[in-house]
Short mmCIF file of C-alpha atoms and ligand atoms in Angstrom, two decimals:
data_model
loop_
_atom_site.label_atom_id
_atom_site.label_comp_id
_atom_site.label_asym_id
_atom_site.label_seq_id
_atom_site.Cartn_x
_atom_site.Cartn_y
_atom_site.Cartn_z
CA UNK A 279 30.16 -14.53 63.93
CA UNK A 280 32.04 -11.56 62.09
CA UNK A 281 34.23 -9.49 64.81
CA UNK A 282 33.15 -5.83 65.23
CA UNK A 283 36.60 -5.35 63.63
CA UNK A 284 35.98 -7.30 60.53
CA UNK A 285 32.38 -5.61 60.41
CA UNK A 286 33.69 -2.16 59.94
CA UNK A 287 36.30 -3.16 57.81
CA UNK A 288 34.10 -4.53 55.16
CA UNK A 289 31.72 -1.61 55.57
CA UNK A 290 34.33 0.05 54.92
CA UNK A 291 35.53 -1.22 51.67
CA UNK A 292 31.87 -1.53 50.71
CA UNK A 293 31.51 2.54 51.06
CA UNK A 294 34.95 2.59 48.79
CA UNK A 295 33.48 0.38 46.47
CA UNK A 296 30.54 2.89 45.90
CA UNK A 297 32.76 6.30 46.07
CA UNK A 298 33.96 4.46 42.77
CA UNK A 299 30.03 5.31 41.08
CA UNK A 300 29.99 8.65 42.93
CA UNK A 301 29.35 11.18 40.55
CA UNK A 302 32.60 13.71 39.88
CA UNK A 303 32.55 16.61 41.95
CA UNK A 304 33.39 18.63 38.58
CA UNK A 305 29.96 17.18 37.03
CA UNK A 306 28.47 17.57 40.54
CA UNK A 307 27.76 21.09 40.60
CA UNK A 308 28.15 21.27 36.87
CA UNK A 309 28.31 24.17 35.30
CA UNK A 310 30.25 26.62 36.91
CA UNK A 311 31.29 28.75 34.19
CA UNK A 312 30.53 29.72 30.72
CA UNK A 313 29.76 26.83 28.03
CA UNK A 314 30.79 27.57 24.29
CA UNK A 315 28.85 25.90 21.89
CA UNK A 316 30.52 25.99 18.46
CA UNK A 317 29.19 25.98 15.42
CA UNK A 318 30.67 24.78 12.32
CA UNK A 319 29.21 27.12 9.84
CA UNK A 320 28.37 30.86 9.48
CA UNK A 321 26.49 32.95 11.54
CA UNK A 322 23.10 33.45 10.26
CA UNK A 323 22.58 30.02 8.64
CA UNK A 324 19.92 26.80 9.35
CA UNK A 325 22.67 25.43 12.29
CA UNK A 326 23.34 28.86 13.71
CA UNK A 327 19.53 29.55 13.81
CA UNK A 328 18.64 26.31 15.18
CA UNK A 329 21.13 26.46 17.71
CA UNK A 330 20.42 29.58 18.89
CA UNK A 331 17.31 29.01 19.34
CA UNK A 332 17.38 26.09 22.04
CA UNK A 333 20.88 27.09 23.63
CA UNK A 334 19.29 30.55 24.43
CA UNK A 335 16.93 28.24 26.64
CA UNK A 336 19.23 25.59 27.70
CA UNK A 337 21.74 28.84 29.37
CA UNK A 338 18.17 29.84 31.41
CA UNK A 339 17.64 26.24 32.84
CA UNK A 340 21.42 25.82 33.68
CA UNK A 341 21.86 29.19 34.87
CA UNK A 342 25.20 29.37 32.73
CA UNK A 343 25.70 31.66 29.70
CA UNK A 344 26.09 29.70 26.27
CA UNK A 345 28.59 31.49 23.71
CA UNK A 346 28.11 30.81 20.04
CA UNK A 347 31.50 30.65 18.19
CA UNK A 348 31.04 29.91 14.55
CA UNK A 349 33.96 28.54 13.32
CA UNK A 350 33.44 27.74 9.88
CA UNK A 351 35.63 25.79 6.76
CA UNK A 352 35.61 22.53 4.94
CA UNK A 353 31.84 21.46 5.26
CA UNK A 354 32.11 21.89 8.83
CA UNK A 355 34.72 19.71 9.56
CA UNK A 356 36.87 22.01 10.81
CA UNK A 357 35.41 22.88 13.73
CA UNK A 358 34.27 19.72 14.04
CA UNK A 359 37.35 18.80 14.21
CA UNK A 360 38.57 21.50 17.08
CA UNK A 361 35.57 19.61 18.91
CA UNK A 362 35.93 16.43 18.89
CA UNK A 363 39.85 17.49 20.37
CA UNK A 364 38.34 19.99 22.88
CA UNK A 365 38.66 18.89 26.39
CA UNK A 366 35.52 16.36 28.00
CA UNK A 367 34.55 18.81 30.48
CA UNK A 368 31.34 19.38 29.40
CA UNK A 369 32.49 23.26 28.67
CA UNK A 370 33.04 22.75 24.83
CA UNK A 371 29.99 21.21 22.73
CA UNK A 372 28.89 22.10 18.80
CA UNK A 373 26.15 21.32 17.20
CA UNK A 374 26.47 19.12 14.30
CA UNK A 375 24.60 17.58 11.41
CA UNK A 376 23.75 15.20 9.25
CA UNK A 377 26.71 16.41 7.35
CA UNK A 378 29.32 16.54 10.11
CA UNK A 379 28.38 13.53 11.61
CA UNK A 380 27.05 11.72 8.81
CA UNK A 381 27.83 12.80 4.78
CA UNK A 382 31.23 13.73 5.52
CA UNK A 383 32.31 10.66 6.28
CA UNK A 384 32.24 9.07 2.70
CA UNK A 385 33.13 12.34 1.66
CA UNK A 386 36.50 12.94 3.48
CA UNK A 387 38.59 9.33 3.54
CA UNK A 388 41.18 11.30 6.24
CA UNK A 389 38.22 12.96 8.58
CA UNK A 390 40.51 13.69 12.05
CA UNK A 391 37.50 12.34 13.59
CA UNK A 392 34.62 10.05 13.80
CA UNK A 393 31.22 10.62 14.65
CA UNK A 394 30.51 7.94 16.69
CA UNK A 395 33.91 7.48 18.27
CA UNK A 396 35.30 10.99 18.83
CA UNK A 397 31.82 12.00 20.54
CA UNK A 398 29.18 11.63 23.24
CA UNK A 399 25.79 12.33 21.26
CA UNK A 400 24.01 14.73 23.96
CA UNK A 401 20.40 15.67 22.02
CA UNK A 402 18.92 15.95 18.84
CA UNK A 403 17.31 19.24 18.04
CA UNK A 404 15.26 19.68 15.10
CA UNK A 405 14.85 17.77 11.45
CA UNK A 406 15.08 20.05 8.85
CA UNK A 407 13.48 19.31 5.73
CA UNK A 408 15.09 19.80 2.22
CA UNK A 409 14.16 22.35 -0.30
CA UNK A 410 14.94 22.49 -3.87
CA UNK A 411 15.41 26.86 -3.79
CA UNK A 412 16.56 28.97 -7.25
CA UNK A 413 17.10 32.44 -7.75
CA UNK A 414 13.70 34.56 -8.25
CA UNK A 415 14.29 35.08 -11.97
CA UNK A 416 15.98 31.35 -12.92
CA UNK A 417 13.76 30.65 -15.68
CA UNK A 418 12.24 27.56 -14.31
CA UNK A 419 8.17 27.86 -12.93
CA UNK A 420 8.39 24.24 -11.67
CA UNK A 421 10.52 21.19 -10.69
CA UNK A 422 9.31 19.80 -14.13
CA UNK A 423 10.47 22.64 -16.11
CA UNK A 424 13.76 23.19 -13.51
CA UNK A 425 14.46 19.47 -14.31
CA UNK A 426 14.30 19.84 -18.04
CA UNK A 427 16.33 23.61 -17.71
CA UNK A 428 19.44 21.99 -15.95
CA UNK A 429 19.85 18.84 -17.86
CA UNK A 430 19.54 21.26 -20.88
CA UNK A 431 22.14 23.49 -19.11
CA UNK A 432 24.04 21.26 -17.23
CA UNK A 433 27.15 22.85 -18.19
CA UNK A 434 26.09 26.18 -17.34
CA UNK A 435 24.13 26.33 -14.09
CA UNK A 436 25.71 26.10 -10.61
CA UNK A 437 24.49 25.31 -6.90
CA UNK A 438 25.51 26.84 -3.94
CA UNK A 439 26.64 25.03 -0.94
CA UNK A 440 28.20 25.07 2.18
CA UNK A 441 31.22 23.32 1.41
CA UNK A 442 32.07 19.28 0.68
CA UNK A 443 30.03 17.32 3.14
CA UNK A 444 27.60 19.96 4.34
CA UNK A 445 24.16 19.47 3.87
CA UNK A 446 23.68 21.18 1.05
CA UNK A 447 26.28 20.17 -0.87
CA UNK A 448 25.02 16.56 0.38
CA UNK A 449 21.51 16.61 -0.50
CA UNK A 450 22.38 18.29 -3.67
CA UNK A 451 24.61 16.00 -4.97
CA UNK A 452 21.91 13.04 -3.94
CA UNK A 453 19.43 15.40 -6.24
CA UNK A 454 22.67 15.86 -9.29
CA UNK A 455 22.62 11.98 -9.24
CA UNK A 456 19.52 11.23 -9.31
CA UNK A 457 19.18 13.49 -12.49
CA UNK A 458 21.99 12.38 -13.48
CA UNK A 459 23.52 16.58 -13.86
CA UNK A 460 27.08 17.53 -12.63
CA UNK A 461 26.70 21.36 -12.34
CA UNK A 462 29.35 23.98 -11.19
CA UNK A 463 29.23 23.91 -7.53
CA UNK A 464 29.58 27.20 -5.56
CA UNK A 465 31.30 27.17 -2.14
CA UNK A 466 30.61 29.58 0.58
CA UNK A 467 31.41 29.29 4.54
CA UNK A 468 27.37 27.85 5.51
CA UNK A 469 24.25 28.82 3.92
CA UNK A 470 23.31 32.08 5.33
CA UNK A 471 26.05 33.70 3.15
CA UNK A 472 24.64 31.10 0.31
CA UNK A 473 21.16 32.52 0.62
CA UNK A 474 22.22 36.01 0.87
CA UNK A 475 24.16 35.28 -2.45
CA UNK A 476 21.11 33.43 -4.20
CA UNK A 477 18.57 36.20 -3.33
CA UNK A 478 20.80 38.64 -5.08
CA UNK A 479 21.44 36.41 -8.25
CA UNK A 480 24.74 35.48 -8.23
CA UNK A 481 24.24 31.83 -7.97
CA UNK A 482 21.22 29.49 -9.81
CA UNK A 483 20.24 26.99 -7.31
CA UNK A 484 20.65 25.17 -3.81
CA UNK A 485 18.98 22.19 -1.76
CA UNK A 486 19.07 23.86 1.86
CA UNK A 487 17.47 23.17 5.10
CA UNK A 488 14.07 24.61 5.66
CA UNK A 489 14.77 26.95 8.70
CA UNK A 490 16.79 29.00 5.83
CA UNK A 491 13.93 29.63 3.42
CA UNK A 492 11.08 30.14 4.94
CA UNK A 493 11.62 34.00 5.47
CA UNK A 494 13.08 34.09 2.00
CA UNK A 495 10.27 32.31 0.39
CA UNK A 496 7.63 33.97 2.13
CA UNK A 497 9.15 37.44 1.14
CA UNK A 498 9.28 36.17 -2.39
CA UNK A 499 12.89 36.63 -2.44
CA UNK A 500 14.06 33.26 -3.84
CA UNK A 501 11.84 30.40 -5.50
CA UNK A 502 11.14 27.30 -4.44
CA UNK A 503 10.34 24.44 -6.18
CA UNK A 504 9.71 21.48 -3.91
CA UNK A 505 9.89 20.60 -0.46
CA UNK A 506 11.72 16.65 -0.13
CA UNK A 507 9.44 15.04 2.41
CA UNK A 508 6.05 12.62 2.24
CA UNK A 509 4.38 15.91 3.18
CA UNK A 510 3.96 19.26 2.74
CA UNK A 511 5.47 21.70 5.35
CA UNK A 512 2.65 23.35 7.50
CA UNK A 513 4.77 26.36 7.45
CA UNK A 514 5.07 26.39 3.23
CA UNK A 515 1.50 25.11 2.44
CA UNK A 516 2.05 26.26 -1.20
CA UNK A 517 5.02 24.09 -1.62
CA UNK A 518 4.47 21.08 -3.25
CA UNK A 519 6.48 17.74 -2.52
CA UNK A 520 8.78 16.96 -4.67
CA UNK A 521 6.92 13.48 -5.09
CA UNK A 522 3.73 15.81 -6.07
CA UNK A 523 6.25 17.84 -8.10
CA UNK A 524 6.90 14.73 -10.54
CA UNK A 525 10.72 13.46 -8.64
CA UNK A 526 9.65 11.01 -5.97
CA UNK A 527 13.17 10.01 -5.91
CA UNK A 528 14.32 12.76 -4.01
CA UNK A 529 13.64 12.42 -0.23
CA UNK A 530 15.85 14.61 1.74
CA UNK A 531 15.48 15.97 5.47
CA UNK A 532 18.30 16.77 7.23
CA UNK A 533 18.82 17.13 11.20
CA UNK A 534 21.14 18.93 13.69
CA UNK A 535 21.99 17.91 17.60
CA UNK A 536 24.35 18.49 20.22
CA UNK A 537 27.63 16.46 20.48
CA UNK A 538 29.72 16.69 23.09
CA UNK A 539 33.83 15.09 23.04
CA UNK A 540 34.46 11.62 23.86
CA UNK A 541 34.34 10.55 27.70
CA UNK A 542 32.24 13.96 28.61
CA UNK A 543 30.92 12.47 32.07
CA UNK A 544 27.63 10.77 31.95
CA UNK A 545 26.18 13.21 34.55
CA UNK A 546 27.11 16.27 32.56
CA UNK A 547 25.27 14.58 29.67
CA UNK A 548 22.26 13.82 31.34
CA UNK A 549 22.47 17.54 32.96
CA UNK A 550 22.91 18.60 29.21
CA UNK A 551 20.10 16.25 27.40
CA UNK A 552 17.41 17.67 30.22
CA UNK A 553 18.30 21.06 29.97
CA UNK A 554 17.96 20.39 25.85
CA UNK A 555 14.56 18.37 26.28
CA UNK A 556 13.06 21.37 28.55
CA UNK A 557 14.19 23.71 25.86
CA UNK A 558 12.11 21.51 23.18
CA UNK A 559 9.05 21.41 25.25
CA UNK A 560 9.02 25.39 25.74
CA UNK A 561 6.24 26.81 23.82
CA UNK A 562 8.29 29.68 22.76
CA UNK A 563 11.39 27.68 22.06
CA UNK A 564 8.61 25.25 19.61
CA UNK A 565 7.05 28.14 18.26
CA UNK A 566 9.93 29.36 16.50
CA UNK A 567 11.73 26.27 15.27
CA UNK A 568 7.87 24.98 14.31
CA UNK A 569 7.33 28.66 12.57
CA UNK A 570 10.82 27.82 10.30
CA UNK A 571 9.48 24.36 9.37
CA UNK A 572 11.85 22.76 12.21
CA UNK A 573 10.55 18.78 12.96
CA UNK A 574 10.47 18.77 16.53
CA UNK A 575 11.80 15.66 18.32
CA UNK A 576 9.66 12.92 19.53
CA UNK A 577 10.36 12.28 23.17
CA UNK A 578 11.47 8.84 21.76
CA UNK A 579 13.87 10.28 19.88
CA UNK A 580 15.38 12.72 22.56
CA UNK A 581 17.96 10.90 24.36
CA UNK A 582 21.78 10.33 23.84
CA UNK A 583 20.93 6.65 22.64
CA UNK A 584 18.67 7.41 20.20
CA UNK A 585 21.08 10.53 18.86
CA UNK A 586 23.61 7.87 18.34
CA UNK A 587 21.41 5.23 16.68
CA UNK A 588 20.63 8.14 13.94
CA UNK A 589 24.04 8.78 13.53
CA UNK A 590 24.85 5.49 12.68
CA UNK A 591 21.60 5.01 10.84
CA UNK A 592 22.59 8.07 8.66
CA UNK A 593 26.37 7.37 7.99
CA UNK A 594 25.01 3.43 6.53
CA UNK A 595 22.63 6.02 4.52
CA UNK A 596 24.87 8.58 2.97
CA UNK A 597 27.92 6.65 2.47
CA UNK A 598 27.01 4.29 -0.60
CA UNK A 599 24.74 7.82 -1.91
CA UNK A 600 27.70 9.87 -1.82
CA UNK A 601 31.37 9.79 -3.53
CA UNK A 602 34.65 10.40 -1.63
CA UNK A 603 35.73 14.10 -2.86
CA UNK A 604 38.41 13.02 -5.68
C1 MLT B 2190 24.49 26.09 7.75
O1 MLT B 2190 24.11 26.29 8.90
O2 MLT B 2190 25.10 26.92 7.06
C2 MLT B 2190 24.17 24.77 7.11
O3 MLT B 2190 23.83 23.81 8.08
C3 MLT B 2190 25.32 24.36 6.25
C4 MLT B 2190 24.98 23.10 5.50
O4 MLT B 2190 24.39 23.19 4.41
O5 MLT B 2190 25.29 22.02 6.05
#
């Protein structure tokens, strides 16, 4: 018969045993003061939009204020750098890509970080197809005749991107390969500048993520050629696939999600992942990403585990596609 003594003692170290699975108090009452979410490319540009978008929401539910802070250079991986060395508090997050956290790392053999070791995936956000865009008066009508034009001129056309590793340099040089082109590519700091730059005719072409050309194509600012997916885009219905286009070959949708650092506490990114899966079910929050040709999420593919699945899906994708920079 266990003493009364014994009894409470090993009650005791029982409760002790289960403070160690109590959550933190710092993720109990989590958050307490503002979040910043960086972003690794310029303001006005497919992951600035995007994230926007659902952090707006995600500040309402958590009753916190969000700050943007675009910090832009090398493809992204800058900043995604500075994040993936920010503190785990749950205070510093970005949203990243399937270039930050995919394309870049065949692209950049000494990236300061990896995607699936330097971070705790938190929520995917929105797939965003590919389009093949030009500037209005690029002589080109369709992909058939753009295809023919830049092998012609292979020497003499350029593409704008967002730097080595972003999506659109990415996607673009799966679409160079592919025909087999090595034009001049044009650098800027994401692809808001880039579109800016391609509506006024400075640059030729650009693969870029959907969210950034609808309002350009639908003000017949830029042209587009072909959208990369199975299907057409509800929100282009005149833009033809690029397999109805005559290049099958080039499938291309890219994706961006929130990451938070390494060892972020489990609570903070469950607290997170809700707040970003009520965001994705808000009508208004779903009509605008839908009304920029966002993908929105499956409720399969909403949590952490799946977020990390696709990023290791996607590296195993882009890394034999893509060259290390030389
Ligand atoms: C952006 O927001 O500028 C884009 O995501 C950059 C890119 O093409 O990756």
């Amino acid at each position: 018969m266990m003493s009364i003594r014994s009894l409470a003692g090993a009650c005791l170290s029982a409760f002790a045993a289960l403070g160690a699975f109590a959550v933190p108090a710092s993720a109990q009452n989590y958050p307490t003061r503002t979040i910043t979410m960086i972003v690794p490319f310029a303001a006005g540009g497919p992951t600035d939009v995007i994230s926007r978008i659902v952090t707006a929401h995600i500040a309402q539910t958590l009753g916190q204020s969000i700050v943007i802070e675009n910090v832009v250079g090398a493809g992204g991986t800058t900043a995604t750098t500075r994040a993936a060395r920010a503190a785990n508090d749950g205070y510093t997050l970005v949203t990243g890509h399937m270039g930050t956290h995919a394309a870049s790392v065949p692209l950049y053999p000494k990236l300061a970080y990896h995607p699936e070791k330097d971070f705790e995936p938190v929520a995917l956000l929105a797939g965003t197809p590919i389009l093949i865009l030009a500037r209005k008066d690029f002589p080109p009508k369709d992909l058939k005749e753009f295809i023919a034009y830049v092998k012609a001129n292979a020497e003499k056309v350029n593409a704008a991107h967002a730097g080595i590793g972003s999506v659109s340099h990415a996607s673009c040089e799966l679409l160079n390969s592919i025909l087999d082109i090595k034009p001049v590519g044009v650098p800027f700091n994401g692809t808001g500048p880039a579109m800016n730059a391609l509506v006024a005719g400075q640059v030729d072409y650009m693969c870029d993520q959907i969210v950034n050309a609808v309002p350009q194509i639908n003000a017949g600012t830029i042209k587009a050629y072909a959208v990369a997916t199975p299907e057409r885009n509800p929100s282009l219905p005149n833009v033809p696939t690029t397999t109805e286009a005559g290049l099958p070959a080039f499938q291309a949708q890219a994706w961006n999600a929130i990451f938070a650092p390494k060892g972020t506490s489990p609570a903070i990114i469950a607290t997170l992942n809700a707040a970003a899966i009520k965001a994705l079910d808000d009508e208004n929050v779903r009509k605008r990403l839908l009304e920029l040709g966002s993908v929105i999420p499956a409720s399969a593919n909403r949590t952490p585990e799946a977020l990390a699945t696709l990023v290791k899906n996607e590296i195993a994708k882009w890394t034999p596609v893509l060259k290390p920079a030389t």
